[in-house]
mmCIF file of C-alpha atoms and ligand atoms in Angstrom:
data_model
loop_
_atom_site.group_PDB
_atom_site.id
_atom_site.type_symbol
_atom_site.label_atom_id
_atom_site.label_comp_id
_atom_site.label_asym_id
_atom_site.label_seq_id
_atom_site.Cartn_x
_atom_site.Cartn_y
_atom_site.Cartn_z
ATOM 1 C CA MET B 1 0.024 -0.026 -0.003
ATOM 2 C CA LYS B 2 1.050 3.513 -0.411
ATOM 3 C CA VAL B 3 1.744 5.694 2.655
ATOM 4 C CA LEU B 4 2.206 9.391 1.870
ATOM 5 C CA ALA B 5 3.806 11.813 4.433
ATOM 6 C CA ILE B 6 3.803 15.579 3.996
ATOM 7 C CA LEU B 7 6.477 16.912 6.447
ATOM 8 C CA TYR B 8 8.501 20.064 6.702
ATOM 9 C CA LYS B 9 11.970 20.445 5.035
ATOM 10 C CA GLY B 10 14.649 20.334 7.754
ATOM 11 C CA GLY B 11 17.724 21.159 5.639
ATOM 12 C CA LYS B 12 21.042 21.197 7.153
ATOM 13 C CA ALA B 13 19.775 21.101 10.739
ATOM 14 C CA ALA B 14 17.862 17.787 9.959
ATOM 15 C CA LYS B 15 21.101 16.228 8.492
ATOM 16 C CA GLU B 16 23.092 17.228 11.535
ATOM 17 C CA GLU B 17 20.279 16.411 14.108
ATOM 18 C CA PRO B 18 18.617 13.026 13.695
ATOM 19 C CA ARG B 19 16.239 13.694 16.429
ATOM 20 C CA LEU B 20 14.509 16.182 14.045
ATOM 21 C CA LEU B 21 12.164 13.308 13.260
ATOM 22 C CA GLY B 22 9.277 15.339 11.878
ATOM 23 C CA THR B 23 11.360 16.478 8.876
ATOM 24 C CA VAL B 24 11.317 15.381 5.292
ATOM 25 C CA GLU B 25 14.963 14.209 5.774
ATOM 26 C CA ASN B 26 14.229 12.022 8.814
ATOM 27 C CA GLU B 27 10.834 10.717 7.809
ATOM 28 C CA LEU B 28 9.540 10.175 11.276
ATOM 29 C CA GLY B 29 12.016 7.240 11.408
ATOM 30 C CA ILE B 30 9.507 4.720 9.844
ATOM 31 C CA ARG B 31 10.940 4.189 6.276
ATOM 32 C CA GLN B 32 12.513 0.786 7.218
ATOM 33 C CA PHE B 33 9.420 -0.246 9.224
ATOM 34 C CA LEU B 34 7.115 0.360 6.135
ATOM 35 C CA GLU B 35 9.435 -0.823 3.421
ATOM 36 C CA SER B 36 10.299 -4.068 5.268
ATOM 37 C CA GLN B 37 6.715 -4.876 5.102
ATOM 38 C CA GLY B 38 6.512 -4.126 1.345
ATOM 39 C CA HIS B 39 4.830 -0.736 1.526
ATOM 40 C CA GLU B 40 5.731 2.269 -0.565
ATOM 41 C CA TYR B 41 6.542 5.357 1.466
ATOM 42 C CA ILE B 42 6.500 8.822 -0.286
ATOM 43 C CA VAL B 43 7.770 11.763 1.817
ATOM 44 C CA SER B 44 7.705 15.363 0.736
ATOM 45 C CA ASP B 45 7.185 19.025 1.788
ATOM 46 C CA SER B 46 5.474 19.801 -1.566
ATOM 47 C CA LYS B 47 1.950 20.329 -0.733
ATOM 48 C CA ASP B 48 0.278 23.226 -2.532
ATOM 49 C CA GLY B 49 -1.203 23.339 -6.019
ATOM 50 C CA PRO B 50 -2.132 20.588 -8.437
ATOM 51 C CA ASP B 51 1.495 19.669 -9.356
ATOM 52 C CA SER B 52 2.479 19.102 -5.820
ATOM 53 C CA VAL B 53 3.521 15.793 -4.513
ATOM 54 C CA PHE B 54 0.785 15.886 -2.028
ATOM 55 C CA GLN B 55 -1.965 16.248 -4.792
ATOM 56 C CA LYS B 56 -0.236 13.886 -7.113
ATOM 57 C CA HIS B 57 0.089 11.013 -4.660
ATOM 58 C CA ILE B 58 -3.188 11.590 -2.674
ATOM 59 C CA VAL B 59 -5.094 9.873 -5.445
ATOM 60 C CA ASP B 60 -3.852 6.343 -4.512
ATOM 61 C CA ALA B 61 -2.528 6.655 -0.938
ATOM 62 C CA GLU B 62 -4.224 4.489 1.753
ATOM 63 C CA ILE B 63 -2.542 6.244 4.668
ATOM 64 C CA LEU B 64 -1.711 9.953 4.765
ATOM 65 C CA ILE B 65 0.529 11.413 7.451
ATOM 66 C CA THR B 66 0.566 15.114 7.850
ATOM 67 C CA THR B 67 1.838 17.536 10.566
ATOM 68 C CA PRO B 68 0.387 20.833 11.833
ATOM 69 C CA PHE B 69 3.660 22.426 11.575
ATOM 70 C CA HIS B 70 3.656 22.338 7.711
ATOM 71 C CA PRO B 71 0.054 21.480 6.999
ATOM 72 C CA GLY B 72 -0.855 19.623 3.930
ATOM 73 C CA TYR B 73 -4.492 20.948 3.610
ATOM 74 C CA LEU B 74 -6.877 18.040 2.785
ATOM 75 C CA THR B 75 -9.810 19.834 1.409
ATOM 76 C CA ALA B 76 -13.244 18.345 0.580
ATOM 77 C CA GLU B 77 -12.331 18.663 -3.121
ATOM 78 C CA LEU B 78 -9.203 16.611 -2.566
ATOM 79 C CA PHE B 79 -11.075 14.069 -0.677
ATOM 80 C CA GLU B 80 -13.176 13.370 -3.773
ATOM 81 C CA LYS B 81 -9.953 12.379 -5.530
ATOM 82 C CA ALA B 82 -8.566 10.415 -2.672
ATOM 83 C CA LYS B 83 -10.410 7.231 -3.578
ATOM 84 C CA LYS B 84 -8.117 4.800 -1.543
ATOM 85 C CA LEU B 85 -7.603 6.821 1.531
ATOM 86 C CA LYS B 86 -8.495 5.071 4.786
ATOM 87 C CA VAL B 87 -6.529 6.744 7.434
ATOM 88 C CA CYS B 88 -5.189 10.388 8.066
ATOM 89 C CA VAL B 89 -2.600 10.450 10.769
ATOM 90 C CA THR B 90 -1.690 13.744 12.319
ATOM 91 C CA ALA B 91 2.007 13.566 13.636
ATOM 92 C CA GLY B 92 1.113 15.917 16.585
ATOM 93 C CA VAL B 93 -2.050 17.526 17.897
ATOM 94 C CA GLY B 94 -4.584 19.488 15.959
ATOM 95 C CA SER B 95 -6.291 18.117 12.714
ATOM 96 C CA ASP B 96 -7.887 21.201 11.510
ATOM 97 C CA HIS B 97 -5.994 21.034 8.213
ATOM 98 C CA ILE B 98 -8.136 18.086 7.335
ATOM 99 C CA ASP B 99 -11.674 18.811 6.272
ATOM 100 C CA LEU B 100 -13.215 16.686 9.129
ATOM 101 C CA ASN B 101 -16.668 16.811 7.728
ATOM 102 C CA ALA B 102 -15.423 15.477 4.459
ATOM 103 C CA ALA B 103 -13.553 12.641 6.314
ATOM 104 C CA VAL B 104 -16.874 11.631 7.917
ATOM 105 C CA LYS B 105 -18.488 11.638 4.523
ATOM 106 C CA HIS B 106 -15.774 9.601 2.884
ATOM 107 C CA GLY B 107 -15.424 7.134 5.736
ATOM 108 C CA ALA B 108 -11.754 8.007 6.294
ATOM 109 C CA GLN B 109 -10.523 7.886 9.923
ATOM 110 C CA VAL B 110 -8.595 10.848 11.314
ATOM 111 C CA LEU B 111 -6.237 9.981 14.155
ATOM 112 C CA GLU B 112 -3.832 12.137 16.205
ATOM 113 C CA VAL B 113 -0.996 11.429 18.487
ATOM 114 C CA THR B 114 -3.147 12.883 21.357
ATOM 115 C CA GLY B 115 -1.071 14.353 24.294
ATOM 116 C CA SER B 116 2.214 13.914 22.477
ATOM 117 C CA ASN B 117 3.224 17.623 22.747
ATOM 118 C CA VAL B 118 0.771 19.148 25.234
ATOM 119 C CA VAL B 119 3.433 19.737 27.854
ATOM 120 C CA SER B 120 5.837 21.378 25.213
ATOM 121 C CA VAL B 121 2.953 23.764 24.328
ATOM 122 C CA ALA B 122 1.902 24.427 27.894
ATOM 123 C CA GLU B 123 5.494 25.381 28.720
ATOM 124 C CA HIS B 124 5.689 27.615 25.840
ATOM 125 C CA VAL B 125 2.500 29.433 26.790
ATOM 126 C CA VAL B 126 3.878 30.137 30.276
ATOM 127 C CA LEU B 127 7.063 31.413 28.610
ATOM 128 C CA SER B 128 5.050 33.669 26.293
ATOM 129 C CA ILE B 129 2.970 35.024 29.104
ATOM 130 C CA LEU B 130 5.974 35.868 31.197
ATOM 131 C CA LEU B 131 7.925 37.334 28.295
ATOM 132 C CA LEU B 132 4.977 39.671 27.374
ATOM 133 C CA VAL B 133 4.076 40.719 31.004
ATOM 134 C CA LYS B 134 7.813 41.321 31.830
ATOM 135 C CA ASN B 135 8.390 43.215 28.518
ATOM 136 C CA PHE B 136 11.343 40.934 27.993
ATOM 137 C CA ILE B 137 12.036 41.124 24.334
ATOM 138 C CA PRO B 138 12.392 44.901 24.080
ATOM 139 C CA ALA B 139 14.718 44.683 27.067
ATOM 140 C CA HIS B 140 16.889 42.180 25.445
ATOM 141 C CA GLU B 141 16.989 44.002 22.139
ATOM 142 C CA MET B 142 18.091 47.010 24.021
ATOM 143 C CA ILE B 143 21.008 45.126 25.240
ATOM 144 C CA GLU B 144 21.951 43.867 21.881
ATOM 145 C CA ARG B 145 21.797 47.365 20.478
ATOM 146 C CA GLY B 146 24.314 48.490 23.077
ATOM 147 C CA ASP B 147 21.840 50.778 24.920
ATOM 148 C CA TRP B 148 21.067 50.812 28.649
ATOM 149 C CA GLN B 149 17.837 52.871 29.474
ATOM 150 C CA VAL B 150 16.091 50.902 32.373
ATOM 151 C CA SER B 151 13.103 53.208 32.429
ATOM 152 C CA ASP B 152 12.333 52.662 28.719
ATOM 153 C CA VAL B 153 11.565 49.030 29.278
ATOM 154 C CA ALA B 154 10.555 49.089 33.077
ATOM 155 C CA ARG B 155 7.596 51.494 32.080
ATOM 156 C CA ASN B 156 5.715 48.515 30.479
ATOM 157 C CA ALA B 157 6.914 45.662 32.673
ATOM 158 C CA PHE B 158 4.584 44.057 35.279
ATOM 159 C CA ASP B 159 4.314 41.098 37.519
ATOM 160 C CA LEU B 160 2.044 38.064 36.902
ATOM 161 C CA GLU B 161 1.334 37.931 40.599
ATOM 162 C CA GLY B 162 -2.093 39.457 41.231
ATOM 163 C CA LYS B 163 -3.202 39.280 37.720
ATOM 164 C CA VAL B 164 -6.403 37.457 36.336
ATOM 165 C CA VAL B 165 -5.380 34.726 33.813
ATOM 166 C CA GLY B 166 -7.880 32.890 31.641
ATOM 167 C CA THR B 167 -7.705 30.103 29.034
ATOM 168 C CA ILE B 168 -10.178 29.615 26.225
ATOM 169 C CA GLY B 169 -10.194 25.830 26.136
ATOM 170 C CA ALA B 170 -9.423 23.881 29.307
ATOM 171 C CA GLY B 171 -8.477 20.495 27.730
ATOM 172 C CA ARG B 172 -5.074 18.936 27.940
ATOM 173 C CA ILE B 173 -3.029 22.085 27.159
ATOM 174 C CA GLY B 174 -5.305 24.682 28.782
ATOM 175 C CA TYR B 175 -5.444 22.646 32.010
ATOM 176 C CA ARG B 176 -1.636 22.214 32.017
ATOM 177 C CA VAL B 177 -1.131 25.967 31.490
ATOM 178 C CA LEU B 178 -3.351 26.674 34.509
ATOM 179 C CA GLN B 179 -1.647 23.997 36.607
ATOM 180 C CA ARG B 180 1.766 25.582 35.797
ATOM 181 C CA LEU B 181 0.438 29.078 36.766
ATOM 182 C CA VAL B 182 -0.634 28.036 40.313
ATOM 183 C CA PRO B 183 2.680 28.983 42.030
ATOM 184 C CA PHE B 184 2.617 32.401 40.526
ATOM 185 C CA ASP B 185 -0.248 33.561 42.796
ATOM 186 C CA CYS B 186 -2.375 34.997 40.249
ATOM 187 C CA LYS B 187 -5.517 36.864 41.463
ATOM 188 C CA GLU B 188 -7.695 34.292 39.809
ATOM 189 C CA LEU B 189 -7.406 31.531 37.174
ATOM 190 C CA LEU B 190 -10.423 31.457 34.727
ATOM 191 C CA TYR B 191 -11.546 29.243 31.959
ATOM 192 C CA TYR B 192 -13.987 29.352 29.162
ATOM 193 C CA ASP B 193 -14.984 25.920 27.618
ATOM 194 C CA TYR B 194 -18.283 24.394 26.850
ATOM 195 C CA ALA B 195 -17.041 21.272 28.593
ATOM 196 C CA PRO B 196 -16.765 22.029 32.367
ATOM 197 C CA LEU B 197 -13.616 20.501 34.066
ATOM 198 C CA PRO B 198 -14.416 17.766 36.401
ATOM 199 C CA GLU B 199 -15.097 19.253 39.824
ATOM 200 C CA ALA B 200 -11.909 17.856 41.516
ATOM 201 C CA ALA B 201 -9.831 19.114 38.609
ATOM 202 C CA ALA B 202 -11.256 22.611 38.796
ATOM 203 C CA LYS B 203 -10.931 22.650 42.533
ATOM 204 C CA ALA B 204 -7.232 21.422 42.508
ATOM 205 C CA LEU B 205 -6.319 24.754 40.706
ATOM 206 C CA ASN B 206 -9.075 26.885 42.179
ATOM 207 C CA ALA B 207 -10.157 27.509 38.622
ATOM 208 C CA ARG B 208 -13.403 29.231 37.831
ATOM 209 C CA ARG B 209 -15.461 28.704 34.685
ATOM 210 C CA VAL B 210 -17.085 31.742 32.999
ATOM 211 C CA GLU B 211 -19.826 30.817 30.636
ATOM 212 C CA ASP B 212 -20.141 33.895 28.618
ATOM 213 C CA LEU B 213 -17.227 34.708 26.290
ATOM 214 C CA LYS B 214 -17.428 38.586 26.493
ATOM 215 C CA ASP B 215 -17.845 38.420 30.158
ATOM 216 C CA PHE B 216 -14.839 36.045 30.415
ATOM 217 C CA VAL B 217 -12.529 38.281 28.319
ATOM 218 C CA SER B 218 -13.606 41.405 30.204
ATOM 219 C CA GLN B 219 -12.333 39.800 33.505
ATOM 220 C CA CYS B 220 -8.857 38.676 32.244
ATOM 221 C CA ASP B 221 -5.584 40.585 32.247
ATOM 222 C CA VAL B 222 -3.993 37.668 30.319
ATOM 223 C CA ILE B 223 -5.891 35.360 27.848
ATOM 224 C CA THR B 224 -4.378 32.118 26.533
ATOM 225 C CA VAL B 225 -6.210 30.386 23.629
ATOM 226 C CA ASN B 226 -6.062 26.465 23.823
ATOM 227 C CA CYS B 227 -9.022 25.229 21.856
ATOM 228 C CA PRO B 228 -8.923 23.573 18.433
ATOM 229 C CA LEU B 229 -9.761 25.379 15.256
ATOM 230 C CA HIS B 230 -13.281 24.391 13.996
ATOM 231 C CA GLU B 231 -16.420 26.130 12.754
ATOM 232 C CA GLY B 232 -17.128 27.487 16.164
ATOM 233 C CA THR B 233 -13.598 28.975 16.818
ATOM 234 C CA LYS B 234 -12.641 30.380 13.386
ATOM 235 C CA GLY B 235 -12.261 34.236 13.878
ATOM 236 C CA LEU B 236 -13.437 33.972 17.520
ATOM 237 C CA ILE B 237 -11.212 36.624 18.596
ATOM 238 C CA ASN B 238 -12.167 39.400 16.317
ATOM 239 C CA ALA B 239 -12.599 43.210 16.362
ATOM 240 C CA ASP B 240 -15.993 43.021 18.216
ATOM 241 C CA LEU B 241 -14.696 40.636 20.971
ATOM 242 C CA LEU B 242 -11.523 42.583 21.283
ATOM 243 C CA LYS B 243 -13.421 45.660 22.354
ATOM 244 C CA HIS B 244 -14.540 43.606 25.362
ATOM 245 C CA PHE B 245 -10.981 42.802 26.524
ATOM 246 C CA LYS B 246 -9.575 44.896 29.318
ATOM 247 C CA LYS B 247 -7.540 47.798 27.966
ATOM 248 C CA GLY B 248 -3.945 46.770 27.792
ATOM 249 C CA ALA B 249 -4.581 42.949 28.121
ATOM 250 C CA TRP B 250 -1.962 40.376 26.870
ATOM 251 C CA LEU B 251 -3.037 37.704 24.415
ATOM 252 C CA VAL B 252 -1.246 34.352 23.843
ATOM 253 C CA ASN B 253 -2.517 32.090 20.970
ATOM 254 C CA THR B 254 -0.466 28.839 20.415
ATOM 255 C CA ALA B 255 -3.692 26.979 19.305
ATOM 256 C CA ARG B 256 -4.294 27.996 15.620
ATOM 257 C CA GLY B 257 -3.663 31.327 13.900
ATOM 258 C CA ALA B 258 -7.134 31.354 12.342
ATOM 259 C CA ILE B 259 -8.833 31.530 15.733
ATOM 260 C CA CYS B 260 -7.758 35.159 15.837
ATOM 261 C CA ASP B 261 -8.738 37.682 13.110
ATOM 262 C CA LYS B 262 -5.293 38.729 11.801
ATOM 263 C CA ASP B 263 -5.973 42.356 11.082
ATOM 264 C CA ALA B 264 -8.137 42.967 14.063
ATOM 265 C CA VAL B 265 -5.416 41.570 16.432
ATOM 266 C CA ALA B 266 -2.634 43.685 14.774
ATOM 267 C CA GLU B 267 -4.951 46.804 15.058
ATOM 268 C CA ALA B 268 -5.600 46.147 18.689
ATOM 269 C CA LEU B 269 -1.942 45.838 19.346
ATOM 270 C CA LYS B 270 -1.024 49.022 17.505
ATOM 271 C CA SER B 271 -3.857 50.891 19.398
ATOM 272 C CA GLY B 272 -2.722 49.622 22.720
ATOM 273 C CA GLN B 273 -6.101 47.822 23.349
ATOM 274 C CA LEU B 274 -3.711 44.756 23.493
ATOM 275 C CA ARG B 275 -0.401 45.391 25.290
ATOM 276 C CA GLY B 276 0.986 42.223 23.741
ATOM 277 C CA TYR B 277 0.431 39.365 21.480
ATOM 278 C CA ALA B 278 2.472 36.180 21.349
ATOM 279 C CA GLY B 279 2.211 32.726 19.969
ATOM 280 C CA ASP B 280 3.534 30.424 17.259
ATOM 281 C CA VAL B 281 0.477 29.712 15.100
ATOM 282 C CA TRP B 282 -0.321 31.712 11.959
ATOM 283 C CA ASN B 283 -3.440 31.858 9.736
ATOM 284 C CA VAL B 284 -1.164 30.653 6.747
ATOM 285 C CA GLN B 285 1.939 28.591 7.228
ATOM 286 C CA PRO B 286 4.674 29.299 6.338
ATOM 287 C CA ALA B 287 3.845 32.872 7.131
ATOM 288 C CA PRO B 288 4.404 35.302 4.257
ATOM 289 C CA ARG B 289 7.367 37.540 4.789
ATOM 290 C CA ASP B 290 5.120 40.619 5.082
ATOM 291 C CA HIS B 291 2.618 39.133 7.443
ATOM 292 C CA VAL B 292 1.499 41.872 9.887
ATOM 293 C CA TRP B 293 2.017 39.723 12.916
ATOM 294 C CA ARG B 294 5.854 39.501 12.412
ATOM 295 C CA THR B 295 6.356 43.223 13.084
ATOM 296 C CA ALA B 296 3.135 44.747 14.795
ATOM 297 C CA LYS B 297 4.054 46.490 17.924
ATOM 298 C CA ASN B 298 2.106 48.235 20.827
ATOM 299 C CA PRO B 299 2.469 52.153 21.016
ATOM 300 C CA LEU B 300 5.570 51.720 23.129
ATOM 301 C CA GLY B 301 7.407 49.638 20.581
ATOM 302 C CA GLY B 302 7.116 46.228 22.235
ATOM 303 C CA GLY B 303 4.580 43.469 22.884
ATOM 304 C CA ASN B 304 5.357 41.060 20.049
ATOM 305 C CA GLY B 305 6.276 37.639 21.108
ATOM 306 C CA MET B 306 5.619 35.836 17.763
ATOM 307 C CA VAL B 307 7.694 32.784 16.648
ATOM 308 C CA PRO B 308 7.512 30.287 13.928
ATOM 309 C CA HIS B 309 5.176 27.207 14.611
ATOM 310 C CA TYR B 310 7.529 25.220 16.856
ATOM 311 C CA SER B 311 6.212 24.981 20.398
ATOM 312 C CA GLY B 312 4.815 21.561 19.921
ATOM 313 C CA THR B 313 7.866 20.259 18.011
ATOM 314 C CA THR B 314 10.692 20.266 20.502
ATOM 315 C CA LEU B 315 13.088 17.393 20.239
ATOM 316 C CA ASP B 316 11.279 15.675 23.171
ATOM 317 C CA ALA B 317 7.862 16.131 21.440
ATOM 318 C CA GLN B 318 9.199 14.774 18.119
ATOM 319 C CA GLU B 319 10.271 11.479 19.661
ATOM 320 C CA ARG B 320 6.742 11.077 21.246
ATOM 321 C CA TYR B 321 4.732 12.011 18.035
ATOM 322 C CA ALA B 322 7.046 9.762 15.770
ATOM 323 C CA ASN B 323 6.589 6.892 18.151
ATOM 324 C CA GLY B 324 2.835 7.589 18.323
ATOM 325 C CA THR B 325 2.428 7.666 14.550
ATOM 326 C CA LYS B 326 4.280 4.402 14.177
ATOM 327 C CA SER B 327 1.923 2.829 16.801
ATOM 328 C CA ILE B 328 -1.232 4.015 15.033
ATOM 329 C CA ILE B 329 -0.044 2.711 11.722
ATOM 330 C CA GLU B 330 1.029 -0.718 13.456
ATOM 331 C CA ASN B 331 -2.535 -0.838 14.794
ATOM 332 C CA TYR B 332 -4.100 -0.251 11.508
ATOM 333 C CA PHE B 333 -1.825 -2.976 9.805
ATOM 334 C CA ALA B 334 -2.796 -5.353 12.507
ATOM 335 C CA GLY B 335 -6.369 -4.487 12.607
ATOM 336 C CA LYS B 336 -6.135 -3.760 16.228
ATOM 337 C CA PRO B 337 -8.355 -1.036 17.821
ATOM 338 C CA GLN B 338 -6.797 2.415 18.185
ATOM 339 C CA GLU B 339 -6.296 4.248 21.465
ATOM 340 C CA PRO B 340 -9.717 5.944 21.821
ATOM 341 C CA ALA B 341 -8.100 9.348 22.822
ATOM 342 C CA ASN B 342 -6.407 9.391 19.476
ATOM 343 C CA ILE B 343 -9.430 9.076 17.375
ATOM 344 C CA ILE B 344 -10.715 12.458 16.079
ATOM 345 C CA ILE B 345 -12.923 10.863 13.265
ATOM 346 C CA GLY B 346 -13.822 7.297 13.426
ATOM 347 C CA VAL B 347 -15.336 5.513 10.476
ATOM 348 C CA GLY B 348 -18.297 7.699 9.437
ATOM 349 C CA LYS B 349 -18.468 9.833 12.639
ATOM 350 C CA TYR B 350 -16.867 12.358 15.106
ATOM 351 C CA GLU B 351 -15.388 10.537 18.043
ATOM 352 C CA THR B 352 -13.959 13.570 19.696
ATOM 353 C CA LYS B 353 -16.009 16.213 21.643
ATOM 354 C CA ALA B 354 -13.325 18.806 21.300
ATOM 355 C CA TYR B 355 -14.133 20.000 17.688
ATOM 356 C CA GLY B 356 -17.352 21.868 18.416
ATOM 357 C CA GLN B 357 -20.727 20.891 20.059
ATOM 358 C CA ARG B 358 -22.676 18.744 17.508
HETATM 359 P P1 NAD M 1 -8.001 18.863 23.776
HETATM 360 O O1 NAD M 1 -8.897 18.275 22.911
HETATM 361 O O2 NAD M 1 -7.433 18.225 25.085
HETATM 362 O O3 NAD M 1 -8.704 20.175 24.498
HETATM 363 C C1 NAD M 1 -9.402 21.218 23.691
HETATM 364 C C2 NAD M 1 -10.422 21.875 24.597
HETATM 365 O O4 NAD M 1 -10.968 22.887 23.800
HETATM 366 C C3 NAD M 1 -11.631 21.020 24.934
HETATM 367 O O5 NAD M 1 -11.803 21.043 26.283
HETATM 368 C C4 NAD M 1 -12.767 21.583 24.178
HETATM 369 O O6 NAD M 1 -14.106 21.323 24.822
HETATM 370 C C5 NAD M 1 -12.344 23.064 24.125
HETATM 371 N N1 NAD M 1 -13.093 23.742 23.106
HETATM 372 C C6 NAD M 1 -13.474 23.384 21.881
HETATM 373 N N2 NAD M 1 -14.148 24.336 21.285
HETATM 374 C C7 NAD M 1 -14.290 25.381 22.168
HETATM 375 C C8 NAD M 1 -14.827 26.616 22.048
HETATM 376 N N3 NAD M 1 -15.482 27.110 21.100
HETATM 377 N N4 NAD M 1 -14.699 27.462 23.143
HETATM 378 C C9 NAD M 1 -14.097 26.997 24.220
HETATM 379 N N5 NAD M 1 -13.349 25.802 24.422
HETATM 380 C C10 NAD M 1 -13.484 25.030 23.241
HETATM 381 O O7 NAD M 1 -6.829 19.421 22.997
HETATM 382 P P2 NAD M 1 -5.297 20.038 23.396
HETATM 383 O O8 NAD M 1 -4.452 18.819 23.336
HETATM 384 O O9 NAD M 1 -5.476 20.732 24.610
HETATM 385 O O10 NAD M 1 -4.990 20.888 22.195
HETATM 386 C C11 NAD M 1 -5.749 22.102 21.914
HETATM 387 C C12 NAD M 1 -5.317 22.627 20.528
HETATM 388 O O11 NAD M 1 -4.066 23.200 20.654
HETATM 389 C C13 NAD M 1 -5.165 21.614 19.309
HETATM 390 O O12 NAD M 1 -6.308 21.335 18.766
HETATM 391 C C14 NAD M 1 -4.288 22.418 18.403
HETATM 392 O O13 NAD M 1 -4.998 23.128 17.538
HETATM 393 C C15 NAD M 1 -3.449 23.282 19.340
HETATM 394 N N6 NAD M 1 -1.975 22.722 19.490
HETATM 395 C C16 NAD M 1 -0.992 23.508 18.980
HETATM 396 C C17 NAD M 1 0.297 23.078 19.149
HETATM 397 C C18 NAD M 1 1.522 23.902 18.818
HETATM 398 O O14 NAD M 1 2.481 23.377 18.417
HETATM 399 N N7 NAD M 1 1.339 25.253 18.692
HETATM 400 C C19 NAD M 1 0.634 21.793 19.544
HETATM 401 C C20 NAD M 1 -0.352 21.018 20.007
HETATM 402 C C21 NAD M 1 -1.715 21.520 19.969
#
């Protein structure tokens, strides 16, 4: 059978560092495993347009492996052509680049390596919150420039202690972010999620659920976005909702770029409605060179903590999601049931409750 993997190009780094498993060069470490069983394994980063390797081979691939870091967008239109496709495996977490309703229609399963990088992302969120609140990046840039003017950076630096922090989405990542914030003595930890946390889990963190989104954002000094991208979250953080944020709030989004309206967020940062915006996810990936999020700043010239999409692809995470991808494929070959938590779309139906209420 044909197994097609769309991964990101790792270049020199991937040749020098074999633990960069999620790259085209290192192929998730599964070539020998697949070929020894007589399967064909096509690996490429070429994913856009009708002449791409992705679109050429999707027509007769039985297993598709993709990664959120360099998403091969499997649209409803492409599903029509993918006559043999049975399994889509996301090497990582987050399968919004697959048209999930089309997967249901075509009876293709969508599986993720659930949990594989949730700690990696939660740590990155805490880092991003701190670097925004402490105004860290402008302070470091000042040092590299050769300057030393403490007041210029201290005028926009605060403590996390005593602030209200809220997460949109309190699943594996959102919950771990709140857990990691407990020792910072925040004023309150809030969450907004249609699925309430189990009572004991909420109590362990003293986390309070706010059911109305506008009410929720109006109470937070820091908001972190940790829900999947689906019909109900696309453009959720838009110009209208941003008006309800506290003036000068900090926003961290490591979930998916398209949950935030690109221009509305940039405008809010420029006007000072947001004091800072940080994250690693972009509405288009790779982000174009002139993407406004690369350079947007608050009125004092700071508040931008954007990086490329890498929080969930630390070397530790890559080992976990490469192993998890292999296990999913082994189960498929052996006709064994998949780990229930890894099933986003089972044959003909949504198995997860995290991609919207339906
Ligand atoms: P999860 O399924 O454990 O939790 C998601 C939570 O979001 C669930 O509790 C769900 O009820 C909630 N949710 C869904 N829609 C919502 C809405 N409209 N409003 C509020 N809450 C909503 O998933 P997870 O492991 O925590 O991952 C969350 C997302 O983070 C992934 O889907 C992915 O998009 C993103 N992610 C990013 C990276 C990265 O490298 N930046 C890595 C891993 C995951």
